[in-house]
mmCIF file of C-alpha atoms and ligand atoms in Angstrom:
data_model
loop_
_atom_site.group_PDB
_atom_site.id
_atom_site.type_symbol
_atom_site.label_atom_id
_atom_site.label_comp_id
_atom_site.label_asym_id
_atom_site.label_seq_id
_atom_site.Cartn_x
_atom_site.Cartn_y
_atom_site.Cartn_z
ATOM 1 C CA UNK H 91 -16.208 -48.255 16.409
ATOM 2 C CA UNK H 92 -13.896 -48.336 13.570
ATOM 3 C CA UNK H 93 -10.977 -50.293 15.440
ATOM 4 C CA UNK H 94 -10.791 -53.172 17.671
ATOM 5 C CA UNK H 95 -10.968 -51.925 21.233
ATOM 6 C CA UNK H 96 -9.650 -55.512 22.703
ATOM 7 C CA UNK H 97 -6.552 -54.822 20.554
ATOM 8 C CA UNK H 98 -5.978 -51.878 21.677
ATOM 9 C CA UNK H 99 -6.148 -52.694 25.488
ATOM 10 C CA UNK H 100 -3.889 -55.859 24.929
ATOM 11 C CA UNK H 101 -1.453 -53.285 23.508
ATOM 12 C CA UNK H 102 -2.018 -51.583 26.542
ATOM 13 C CA UNK H 103 -1.819 -54.283 28.672
ATOM 14 C CA UNK H 104 2.196 -54.584 26.756
ATOM 15 C CA UNK H 105 2.942 -51.513 27.664
ATOM 16 C CA UNK H 106 1.719 -52.031 30.951
ATOM 17 C CA UNK H 107 3.686 -54.880 31.635
ATOM 18 C CA UNK H 108 7.118 -53.309 30.468
ATOM 19 C CA UNK H 109 6.320 -51.147 32.878
ATOM 20 C CA UNK H 110 6.398 -53.378 35.733
ATOM 21 C CA UNK H 111 10.107 -54.447 35.295
ATOM 22 C CA UNK H 112 10.925 -50.755 36.311
ATOM 23 C CA UNK H 113 12.062 -49.686 39.832
ATOM 24 C CA UNK H 114 8.581 -48.773 41.392
ATOM 25 C CA UNK H 115 8.348 -44.968 42.357
ATOM 26 C CA UNK H 116 5.913 -42.139 42.417
ATOM 27 C CA UNK H 117 6.786 -41.590 38.164
ATOM 28 C CA UNK H 118 5.522 -45.448 38.195
ATOM 29 C CA UNK H 119 2.530 -45.742 40.163
ATOM 30 C CA UNK H 120 1.493 -42.642 38.359
ATOM 31 C CA UNK H 121 1.878 -43.783 35.057
ATOM 32 C CA UNK H 122 0.511 -47.091 35.424
ATOM 33 C CA UNK H 123 -2.883 -45.491 37.277
ATOM 34 C CA UNK H 124 -2.733 -43.196 33.616
ATOM 35 C CA UNK H 125 -2.468 -45.950 31.487
ATOM 36 C CA UNK H 126 -4.890 -48.446 33.494
ATOM 37 C CA UNK H 127 -7.344 -45.493 33.012
ATOM 38 C CA UNK H 128 -7.739 -46.163 29.165
ATOM 39 C CA UNK H 129 -7.696 -50.055 29.782
ATOM 40 C CA UNK H 130 -10.549 -49.859 32.059
ATOM 41 C CA UNK H 131 -12.773 -47.521 29.494
ATOM 42 C CA UNK H 132 -15.432 -48.875 27.434
ATOM 43 C CA UNK H 133 -15.438 -49.580 23.705
ATOM 44 C CA UNK H 134 -17.638 -46.313 23.059
ATOM 45 C CA UNK H 135 -15.113 -44.585 24.952
ATOM 46 C CA UNK H 136 -12.304 -45.459 23.023
ATOM 47 C CA UNK H 137 -12.784 -42.722 20.329
ATOM 48 C CA UNK H 138 -10.047 -42.221 18.099
ATOM 49 C CA UNK H 139 -9.294 -38.571 20.174
ATOM 50 C CA UNK H 140 -8.669 -40.617 23.390
ATOM 51 C CA UNK H 141 -6.779 -43.185 21.676
ATOM 52 C CA UNK H 142 -4.211 -40.488 20.368
ATOM 53 C CA UNK H 143 -4.093 -39.400 23.807
ATOM 54 C CA UNK H 144 -3.497 -43.043 24.892
ATOM 55 C CA UNK H 145 -0.612 -43.424 22.449
ATOM 56 C CA UNK H 146 1.024 -40.149 24.015
ATOM 57 C CA UNK H 147 1.071 -40.904 27.330
ATOM 58 C CA UNK H 148 3.682 -43.966 27.295
ATOM 59 C CA UNK H 149 5.543 -42.157 24.245
ATOM 60 C CA UNK H 150 5.934 -39.186 26.632
ATOM 61 C CA UNK H 151 6.991 -40.898 29.593
ATOM 62 C CA UNK H 152 9.559 -42.740 28.290
ATOM 63 C CA UNK H 153 12.329 -42.071 30.694
ATOM 64 C CA UNK H 154 10.398 -43.849 33.052
ATOM 65 C CA UNK H 155 10.623 -47.064 31.432
ATOM 66 C CA UNK H 156 13.769 -49.557 31.471
ATOM 67 C CA UNK H 157 16.028 -49.017 29.134
ATOM 68 C CA UNK H 158 15.169 -52.866 27.448
ATOM 69 C CA UNK H 159 11.550 -52.283 27.638
ATOM 70 C CA UNK H 160 11.820 -48.924 25.335
ATOM 71 C CA UNK H 161 11.790 -50.207 21.681
ATOM 72 C CA UNK H 162 8.710 -52.633 22.993
ATOM 73 C CA UNK H 163 6.822 -49.891 24.206
ATOM 74 C CA UNK H 164 7.476 -47.257 21.369
ATOM 75 C CA UNK H 165 6.259 -49.875 18.609
ATOM 76 C CA UNK H 166 3.171 -50.592 20.722
ATOM 77 C CA UNK H 167 2.408 -46.863 21.196
ATOM 78 C CA UNK H 168 2.777 -46.239 17.702
ATOM 79 C CA UNK H 169 0.566 -49.219 16.753
ATOM 80 C CA UNK H 170 -1.950 -47.348 19.374
ATOM 81 C CA UNK H 171 -1.103 -44.463 17.474
ATOM 82 C CA UNK H 172 -1.551 -45.452 13.720
ATOM 83 C CA UNK H 173 -5.195 -47.069 14.912
ATOM 84 C CA UNK H 174 -6.071 -43.875 15.505
ATOM 85 C CA UNK H 175 -5.391 -42.215 12.551
ATOM 86 C CA UNK H 176 -6.800 -44.646 10.445
ATOM 87 C CA UNK H 177 -10.231 -44.195 12.524
ATOM 88 C CA UNK H 178 -9.962 -40.647 12.235
ATOM 89 C CA UNK H 179 -9.385 -40.916 8.463
ATOM 90 C CA UNK H 180 -12.498 -43.043 8.250
ATOM 91 C CA UNK H 181 -14.384 -40.674 10.312
ATOM 92 C CA UNK H 182 -13.834 -37.652 8.279
ATOM 93 C CA UNK H 183 -14.506 -39.757 4.989
ATOM 94 C CA UNK H 184 -18.273 -40.856 6.744
ATOM 95 C CA UNK H 185 -18.662 -37.061 7.484
ATOM 96 C CA UNK H 186 -18.165 -35.847 4.304
ATOM 97 C CA UNK H 187 -19.905 -38.189 2.140
ATOM 98 C CA UNK H 188 -23.006 -37.697 5.106
ATOM 99 C CA UNK H 189 -22.654 -33.684 4.001
ATOM 100 C CA UNK H 190 -22.731 -34.613 0.435
ATOM 101 C CA UNK H 191 -25.666 -36.769 0.524
ATOM 102 C CA UNK H 192 -27.272 -33.891 2.509
ATOM 103 C CA UNK H 193 -26.294 -31.300 -0.251
ATOM 104 C CA UNK H 194 -27.818 -33.888 -2.717
ATOM 105 C CA UNK H 195 -31.171 -34.771 -1.202
ATOM 106 C CA UNK H 196 -31.579 -30.802 -0.954
ATOM 107 C CA UNK H 197 -32.257 -31.001 2.896
ATOM 108 C CA UNK H 198 -31.619 -27.740 4.412
ATOM 109 C CA UNK H 199 -31.190 -25.955 0.827
ATOM 110 C CA UNK H 200 -32.865 -22.563 0.952
ATOM 111 C CA UNK H 201 -33.709 -21.412 -2.408
ATOM 112 C CA UNK H 202 -34.222 -17.706 -1.382
ATOM 113 C CA UNK H 203 -31.253 -16.674 0.407
ATOM 114 C CA UNK H 204 -29.190 -14.057 -1.123
ATOM 115 C CA UNK H 205 -26.173 -15.560 -2.641
ATOM 116 C CA UNK H 206 -22.970 -15.205 -0.718
ATOM 117 C CA UNK H 207 -21.548 -11.480 -1.273
ATOM 118 C CA UNK H 208 -18.918 -11.457 -3.641
ATOM 119 C CA UNK H 209 -16.190 -9.282 -2.448
ATOM 120 C CA UNK H 210 -15.039 -6.840 -5.170
ATOM 121 C CA UNK H 211 -11.632 -4.821 -5.004
ATOM 122 C CA UNK H 212 -12.106 -0.940 -5.761
ATOM 123 C CA UNK H 213 -9.664 1.579 -7.178
ATOM 124 C CA UNK H 214 -7.300 3.930 -4.839
ATOM 125 C CA UNK H 215 -8.664 7.395 -4.246
ATOM 126 C CA UNK H 216 -5.080 8.643 -5.647
ATOM 127 C CA UNK H 217 -5.752 6.541 -8.926
ATOM 128 C CA UNK H 218 -9.468 7.789 -9.121
ATOM 129 C CA UNK H 219 -8.140 11.408 -9.258
ATOM 130 C CA UNK H 220 -5.574 10.643 -11.181
ATOM 131 C CA UNK H 221 -7.646 9.101 -14.028
ATOM 132 C CA UNK H 222 -10.142 12.146 -13.327
ATOM 133 C CA UNK H 223 -7.502 14.558 -14.259
ATOM 134 C CA UNK H 224 -6.165 12.293 -16.960
ATOM 135 C CA UNK H 225 -9.345 12.264 -18.419
ATOM 136 C CA UNK H 226 -10.043 16.102 -18.572
ATOM 137 C CA UNK H 227 -6.288 17.203 -19.851
ATOM 138 C CA UNK H 228 -6.454 14.542 -22.443
ATOM 139 C CA UNK H 229 -10.441 16.099 -23.729
ATOM 140 C CA UNK H 230 -8.174 19.050 -23.866
ATOM 141 C CA UNK H 231 -5.723 17.745 -26.425
ATOM 142 C CA UNK H 232 -2.836 16.949 -24.003
ATOM 143 C CA UNK H 233 -0.400 14.183 -23.300
ATOM 144 C CA UNK H 234 0.096 12.337 -20.559
ATOM 145 C CA UNK H 235 4.023 11.374 -19.618
ATOM 146 C CA UNK H 236 5.855 9.425 -17.135
ATOM 147 C CA UNK H 237 9.127 9.875 -15.719
ATOM 148 C CA UNK H 238 11.639 7.661 -13.618
ATOM 149 C CA UNK H 239 11.330 7.970 -10.278
ATOM 150 C CA UNK H 240 14.871 7.238 -9.829
ATOM 151 C CA UNK H 241 16.087 10.627 -11.410
ATOM 152 C CA UNK H 242 19.505 11.871 -12.448
ATOM 153 C CA UNK H 243 20.685 15.245 -10.254
ATOM 154 C CA UNK H 244 21.076 16.539 -13.843
ATOM 155 C CA UNK H 245 17.132 16.188 -14.543
ATOM 156 C CA UNK H 246 15.997 16.821 -11.003
ATOM 157 C CA UNK H 247 18.055 19.783 -10.081
ATOM 158 C CA UNK H 248 20.190 21.409 -12.361
ATOM 159 C CA UNK H 249 18.463 21.282 -15.680
ATOM 160 C CA UNK H 250 15.627 23.279 -13.535
ATOM 161 C CA UNK H 251 18.014 26.086 -12.577
ATOM 162 C CA UNK H 252 18.314 24.899 -9.177
ATOM 163 C CA UNK H 253 21.618 25.967 -7.831
ATOM 164 C CA UNK H 254 24.012 23.819 -6.397
ATOM 165 C CA UNK H 255 23.886 25.235 -2.715
ATOM 166 C CA UNK H 256 19.931 25.065 -2.676
ATOM 167 C CA UNK H 257 18.899 23.519 0.355
ATOM 168 C CA UNK H 258 16.830 21.032 -1.210
ATOM 169 C CA UNK H 259 20.236 19.411 -2.425
ATOM 170 C CA UNK H 260 20.820 18.406 1.211
ATOM 171 C CA UNK H 261 20.676 15.084 2.306
ATOM 172 C CA UNK H 262 18.323 16.213 4.600
ATOM 173 C CA UNK H 263 15.722 16.994 2.388
ATOM 174 C CA UNK H 264 16.716 14.276 -0.196
ATOM 175 C CA UNK H 265 16.806 10.624 -0.848
ATOM 176 C CA UNK H 266 20.010 10.031 -2.624
ATOM 177 C CA UNK H 267 20.587 6.794 -4.533
ATOM 178 C CA UNK H 268 24.453 4.839 -3.713
ATOM 179 C CA UNK H 269 26.107 5.150 -6.861
ATOM 180 C CA UNK H 270 29.885 4.324 -7.708
ATOM 181 C CA UNK H 271 32.228 6.955 -7.350
ATOM 182 C CA UNK H 272 32.950 9.113 -10.009
ATOM 183 C CA UNK H 273 28.939 8.021 -11.381
ATOM 184 C CA UNK H 274 26.501 10.599 -12.175
ATOM 185 C CA UNK H 275 24.540 10.773 -8.889
ATOM 186 C CA UNK H 276 20.704 9.658 -8.285
ATOM 187 C CA UNK H 277 17.891 10.958 -6.668
ATOM 188 C CA UNK H 278 14.463 9.609 -5.512
ATOM 189 C CA UNK H 279 12.670 12.445 -7.565
ATOM 190 C CA UNK H 280 11.769 15.442 -4.874
ATOM 191 C CA UNK H 281 9.433 16.385 -7.587
ATOM 192 C CA UNK H 282 7.828 15.683 -11.119
ATOM 193 C CA UNK H 283 9.193 18.970 -12.373
ATOM 194 C CA UNK H 284 12.011 16.639 -13.698
ATOM 195 C CA UNK H 285 9.792 15.449 -16.514
ATOM 196 C CA UNK H 286 9.844 18.966 -17.804
ATOM 197 C CA UNK H 287 13.516 18.570 -19.313
ATOM 198 C CA UNK H 288 12.723 15.367 -20.707
ATOM 199 C CA UNK H 289 9.523 16.216 -22.084
ATOM 200 C CA UNK H 290 11.413 18.869 -24.014
ATOM 201 C CA UNK H 291 13.654 16.894 -25.335
ATOM 202 C CA UNK H 292 11.554 14.440 -26.271
ATOM 203 C CA UNK H 293 8.463 16.355 -28.088
ATOM 204 C CA UNK H 294 8.571 19.129 -30.681
ATOM 205 C CA UNK H 295 7.217 22.538 -29.178
ATOM 206 C CA UNK H 296 4.111 23.095 -28.941
ATOM 207 C CA UNK H 297 2.965 20.623 -26.646
ATOM 208 C CA UNK H 298 1.081 20.754 -23.763
ATOM 209 C CA UNK H 299 1.645 17.514 -21.105
ATOM 210 C CA UNK H 300 0.908 16.518 -17.469
ATOM 211 C CA UNK H 301 3.127 14.411 -15.624
ATOM 212 C CA UNK H 302 1.076 12.385 -12.728
ATOM 213 C CA UNK H 303 3.198 10.603 -10.495
ATOM 214 C CA UNK H 304 5.102 9.454 -7.129
ATOM 215 C CA UNK H 305 7.845 11.693 -5.491
ATOM 216 C CA UNK H 306 10.065 11.275 -2.279
ATOM 217 C CA UNK H 307 10.914 14.018 0.364
ATOM 218 C CA UNK H 308 13.310 13.096 3.389
ATOM 219 C CA UNK H 309 10.396 14.495 5.639
ATOM 220 C CA UNK H 310 9.846 14.268 9.361
ATOM 221 C CA UNK H 311 6.126 12.486 9.251
ATOM 222 C CA UNK H 312 2.986 13.941 10.337
ATOM 223 C CA UNK H 313 -0.587 14.369 9.001
ATOM 224 C CA UNK H 314 0.230 16.197 6.508
ATOM 225 C CA UNK H 315 4.108 15.252 5.820
ATOM 226 C CA UNK H 316 5.002 11.387 4.206
ATOM 227 C CA UNK H 317 8.039 10.776 2.496
ATOM 228 C CA UNK H 318 6.137 9.218 -0.760
ATOM 229 C CA UNK H 319 3.117 11.462 -2.347
ATOM 230 C CA UNK H 320 1.793 12.245 -5.275
ATOM 231 C CA UNK H 321 1.739 15.515 -7.261
ATOM 232 C CA UNK H 322 0.935 16.077 -11.262
ATOM 233 C CA UNK H 323 2.855 18.364 -13.359
ATOM 234 C CA UNK H 324 1.570 20.615 -16.189
ATOM 235 C CA UNK H 325 3.702 21.787 -18.746
ATOM 236 C CA UNK H 326 2.931 23.689 -21.887
ATOM 237 C CA UNK H 327 5.063 25.412 -24.689
ATOM 238 C CA UNK H 328 4.169 27.138 -27.115
ATOM 239 C CA UNK H 329 4.291 30.320 -29.287
ATOM 240 C CA UNK H 330 3.327 33.595 -27.101
ATOM 241 C CA UNK H 331 1.995 31.412 -24.405
ATOM 242 C CA UNK H 332 1.392 33.604 -21.351
ATOM 243 C CA UNK H 333 -0.084 33.790 -18.236
ATOM 244 C CA UNK H 334 -3.445 34.493 -18.874
ATOM 245 C CA UNK H 335 -2.981 31.062 -20.327
ATOM 246 C CA UNK H 336 -1.834 29.730 -17.385
ATOM 247 C CA UNK H 337 -5.230 31.211 -15.385
ATOM 248 C CA UNK H 338 -7.384 29.987 -18.345
ATOM 249 C CA UNK H 339 -6.048 26.528 -17.781
ATOM 250 C CA UNK H 340 -6.366 26.578 -14.298
ATOM 251 C CA UNK H 341 -9.791 27.555 -14.072
ATOM 252 C CA UNK H 342 -10.516 24.664 -16.338
ATOM 253 C CA UNK H 343 -8.757 22.248 -14.422
ATOM 254 C CA UNK H 344 -10.872 23.361 -10.978
ATOM 255 C CA UNK H 345 -13.832 23.049 -13.112
ATOM 256 C CA UNK H 346 -13.038 20.034 -13.879
ATOM 257 C CA UNK H 347 -12.156 19.118 -10.206
ATOM 258 C CA UNK H 348 -14.947 20.705 -8.449
ATOM 259 C CA UNK H 349 -17.674 20.568 -10.692
ATOM 260 C CA UNK H 350 -18.152 24.598 -11.238
ATOM 261 C CA UNK H 351 -16.654 27.734 -11.183
ATOM 262 C CA UNK H 352 -14.385 28.491 -8.916
ATOM 263 C CA UNK H 353 -12.375 32.188 -8.376
ATOM 264 C CA UNK H 354 -8.517 32.041 -8.286
ATOM 265 C CA UNK H 355 -6.028 34.302 -7.034
ATOM 266 C CA UNK H 356 -2.023 34.805 -7.990
ATOM 267 C CA UNK H 357 0.130 35.286 -5.371
ATOM 268 C CA UNK H 358 4.083 35.827 -6.277
ATOM 269 C CA UNK H 359 5.733 32.390 -5.406
ATOM 270 C CA UNK H 360 9.722 31.700 -5.968
ATOM 271 C CA UNK H 361 10.898 28.542 -7.564
ATOM 272 C CA UNK H 362 13.832 28.814 -9.760
ATOM 273 C CA UNK H 363 12.475 26.856 -12.441
ATOM 274 C CA UNK H 364 9.627 29.683 -13.218
ATOM 275 C CA UNK H 365 9.604 33.021 -13.865
ATOM 276 C CA UNK H 366 7.606 34.694 -12.655
ATOM 277 C CA UNK H 367 6.939 31.984 -10.078
ATOM 278 C CA UNK H 368 3.202 32.319 -8.203
ATOM 279 C CA UNK H 369 1.007 30.454 -5.440
ATOM 280 C CA UNK H 370 -2.192 29.901 -7.044
ATOM 281 C CA UNK H 371 -5.177 30.110 -4.659
ATOM 282 C CA UNK H 372 -8.298 29.274 -5.027
ATOM 283 C CA UNK H 373 -11.538 30.330 -3.084
ATOM 284 C CA UNK H 374 -12.914 27.623 -0.556
ATOM 285 C CA UNK H 375 -14.876 25.429 -2.302
ATOM 286 C CA UNK H 376 -16.280 24.092 0.988
ATOM 287 C CA UNK H 377 -17.698 27.587 2.656
ATOM 288 C CA UNK H 378 -17.994 31.103 1.770
ATOM 289 C CA UNK H 379 -17.280 32.353 5.417
ATOM 290 C CA UNK H 380 -14.264 30.703 6.447
ATOM 291 C CA UNK H 381 -14.105 26.917 7.912
ATOM 292 C CA UNK H 382 -11.238 24.451 9.233
ATOM 293 C CA UNK H 383 -10.271 23.712 5.388
ATOM 294 C CA UNK H 384 -9.310 27.097 4.708
ATOM 295 C CA UNK H 385 -8.407 27.795 8.327
ATOM 296 C CA UNK H 386 -10.913 30.882 8.072
ATOM 297 C CA UNK H 387 -9.460 32.566 5.265
ATOM 298 C CA UNK H 388 -12.183 31.139 2.194
ATOM 299 C CA UNK H 389 -8.983 30.423 0.320
ATOM 300 C CA UNK H 390 -7.135 27.419 -0.120
ATOM 301 C CA UNK H 391 -3.334 26.927 -1.525
ATOM 302 C CA UNK H 392 -3.836 24.654 -4.633
ATOM 303 C CA UNK H 393 -0.588 24.925 -6.540
ATOM 304 C CA UNK H 394 2.689 26.520 -7.518
ATOM 305 C CA UNK H 395 2.754 27.719 -10.867
ATOM 306 C CA UNK H 396 5.040 30.134 -13.102
ATOM 307 C CA UNK H 397 6.026 30.863 -16.496
ATOM 308 C CA UNK H 398 8.989 28.651 -17.620
ATOM 309 C CA UNK H 399 12.344 30.094 -16.772
ATOM 310 C CA UNK H 400 14.319 30.582 -20.037
ATOM 311 C CA UNK H 401 17.327 28.167 -18.776
ATOM 312 C CA UNK H 402 15.111 25.440 -18.410
ATOM 313 C CA UNK H 403 13.978 25.938 -21.804
ATOM 314 C CA UNK H 404 17.453 26.273 -22.848
ATOM 315 C CA UNK H 405 18.244 23.026 -20.613
ATOM 316 C CA UNK H 406 15.919 21.268 -22.691
ATOM 317 C CA UNK H 407 17.000 22.274 -25.824
ATOM 318 C CA UNK H 408 14.244 24.965 -27.285
ATOM 319 C CA UNK H 409 15.120 28.564 -27.657
ATOM 320 C CA UNK H 410 13.919 30.959 -25.556
ATOM 321 C CA UNK H 411 13.362 33.852 -28.140
ATOM 322 C CA UNK H 412 11.271 31.837 -30.200
ATOM 323 C CA UNK H 413 8.961 29.336 -27.333
ATOM 324 C CA UNK H 414 7.562 30.415 -23.974
ATOM 325 C CA UNK H 415 5.712 28.257 -21.488
ATOM 326 C CA UNK H 416 3.807 27.833 -18.247
ATOM 327 C CA UNK H 417 4.051 25.209 -15.767
ATOM 328 C CA UNK H 418 2.006 24.071 -12.507
ATOM 329 C CA UNK H 419 2.884 21.501 -9.798
ATOM 330 C CA UNK H 420 -0.270 20.191 -8.981
ATOM 331 C CA UNK H 421 -0.311 18.246 -5.053
ATOM 332 C CA UNK H 422 -2.090 15.305 -5.869
ATOM 333 C CA UNK H 423 -2.130 14.022 -2.686
ATOM 334 C CA UNK H 424 -3.210 16.922 -1.149
ATOM 335 C CA UNK H 425 -5.923 17.463 -3.818
ATOM 336 C CA UNK H 426 -7.134 13.866 -3.177
ATOM 337 C CA UNK H 427 -7.357 15.047 0.779
ATOM 338 C CA UNK H 428 -9.530 17.905 0.297
ATOM 339 C CA UNK H 429 -12.091 15.554 -2.442
ATOM 340 C CA UNK H 430 -12.542 12.903 0.195
ATOM 341 C CA UNK H 431 -12.095 14.678 3.208
ATOM 342 C CA UNK H 432 -8.964 12.542 4.769
ATOM 343 C CA UNK H 433 -7.805 14.055 7.183
ATOM 344 C CA UNK H 434 -4.265 12.614 7.738
ATOM 345 C CA UNK H 435 -1.872 12.021 4.161
ATOM 346 C CA UNK H 436 -0.129 8.719 5.765
ATOM 347 C CA UNK H 437 -3.599 6.949 5.578
ATOM 348 C CA UNK H 438 -3.152 6.955 1.425
ATOM 349 C CA UNK H 439 -0.307 4.810 1.320
ATOM 350 C CA UNK H 440 -0.324 2.607 4.786
ATOM 351 C CA UNK H 441 -2.270 0.231 2.542
ATOM 352 C CA UNK H 442 -4.666 -0.539 5.223
ATOM 353 C CA UNK H 443 -8.179 -2.204 3.721
ATOM 354 C CA UNK H 444 -9.871 -0.906 6.273
ATOM 355 C CA UNK H 445 -9.186 2.613 4.718
ATOM 356 C CA UNK H 446 -9.217 1.872 1.366
ATOM 357 C CA UNK H 447 -12.806 -0.018 1.261
ATOM 358 C CA UNK H 448 -14.244 2.998 1.898
ATOM 359 C CA UNK H 449 -13.742 4.303 -1.460
HETATM 360 N N1 LIG A 900 8.026 21.430 -8.478
HETATM 361 C C1 LIG A 900 7.560 22.463 -7.471
HETATM 362 C C2 LIG A 900 7.338 21.750 -5.773
HETATM 363 O O1 LIG A 900 7.339 20.312 -6.128
HETATM 364 C C3 LIG A 900 6.282 22.967 -7.643
HETATM 365 C C4 LIG A 900 6.273 23.619 -8.909
HETATM 366 C C5 LIG A 900 6.034 22.780 -10.226
HETATM 367 C C6 LIG A 900 6.028 25.038 -9.234
HETATM 368 C C7 LIG A 900 5.853 23.904 -11.186
HETATM 369 C C8 LIG A 900 6.010 25.872 -10.243
HETATM 370 C C9 LIG A 900 6.303 25.292 -11.363
HETATM 371 O O2 LIG A 900 7.893 22.238 -5.169
#
């Protein structure tokens, strides 16, 4: 017992005396009984927690006391509260000292227990695949480029030969950024192809570059559509660059991703900034007879690509009579999903640790 039980009882007694000057009612009777119960407790039963309660009872029933007694009741009740708090602090200190003592004595210490597990973060699956691809391409002498996510309308559309009436320019498909009236329009880039023109202006041909990054589209969201996702652009400009180079580069890319030779095929595809344009399919890496990933066709659509359109080279300040190039747009998010068997693209950026811990 760290506090003086007798003085606490005396304080309670003074509160009770103040109560007797109040008009008799059910409220006063109940309150008196509650307070008397505290007075009747043994010294040992007057623990700090009980004292806290004993101070809270009159403080919470102040309106029952006559006005002129309330100041006195408040000060007595607060004195009980302070006694309780002081006793609690002493108890806490004693418990701490005891625990320290136990630790120092070595009692209860088990040297054979494994150490507590260290929690350790891991790289996001998109980062993992991006780094692998960056390693692969830099090992072949390609440069890694970056570009702004908030892009000019020019780099996102005009310089890429995308006409002003193209549906991607619609506010339904694209997030436009509010700008001053008359200022150039800005857009959350809808693809990494924006960096094509930036790269041409910055680098002297011949050059080879990849551009991994985030892109944004105003999509109706579902398991395969997300407003924010990742792409990796590839761009090569040089003398006599041909579709043959494009095919060879794509085969190398697939070998790097899947660790073995994978058959590919090209189908015609339309993108205003390539001519000719292709859709590149790869033999399904997961089956030979058709499975759910390839929708029973044994081919998976991997990436759009093509030969850089002369107008795009011109927009980048490069003479299309002297130089040619190819470009591809790898859906990085989709590749990550294929690679790890993730069935919903929305998992990738949801930031849920339960998902992320699996990689
Ligand atoms: N930028 C195109 C898209 O996001 C993909 C693409 C890139 C197509 C390069 C051809 C060449 O849909």
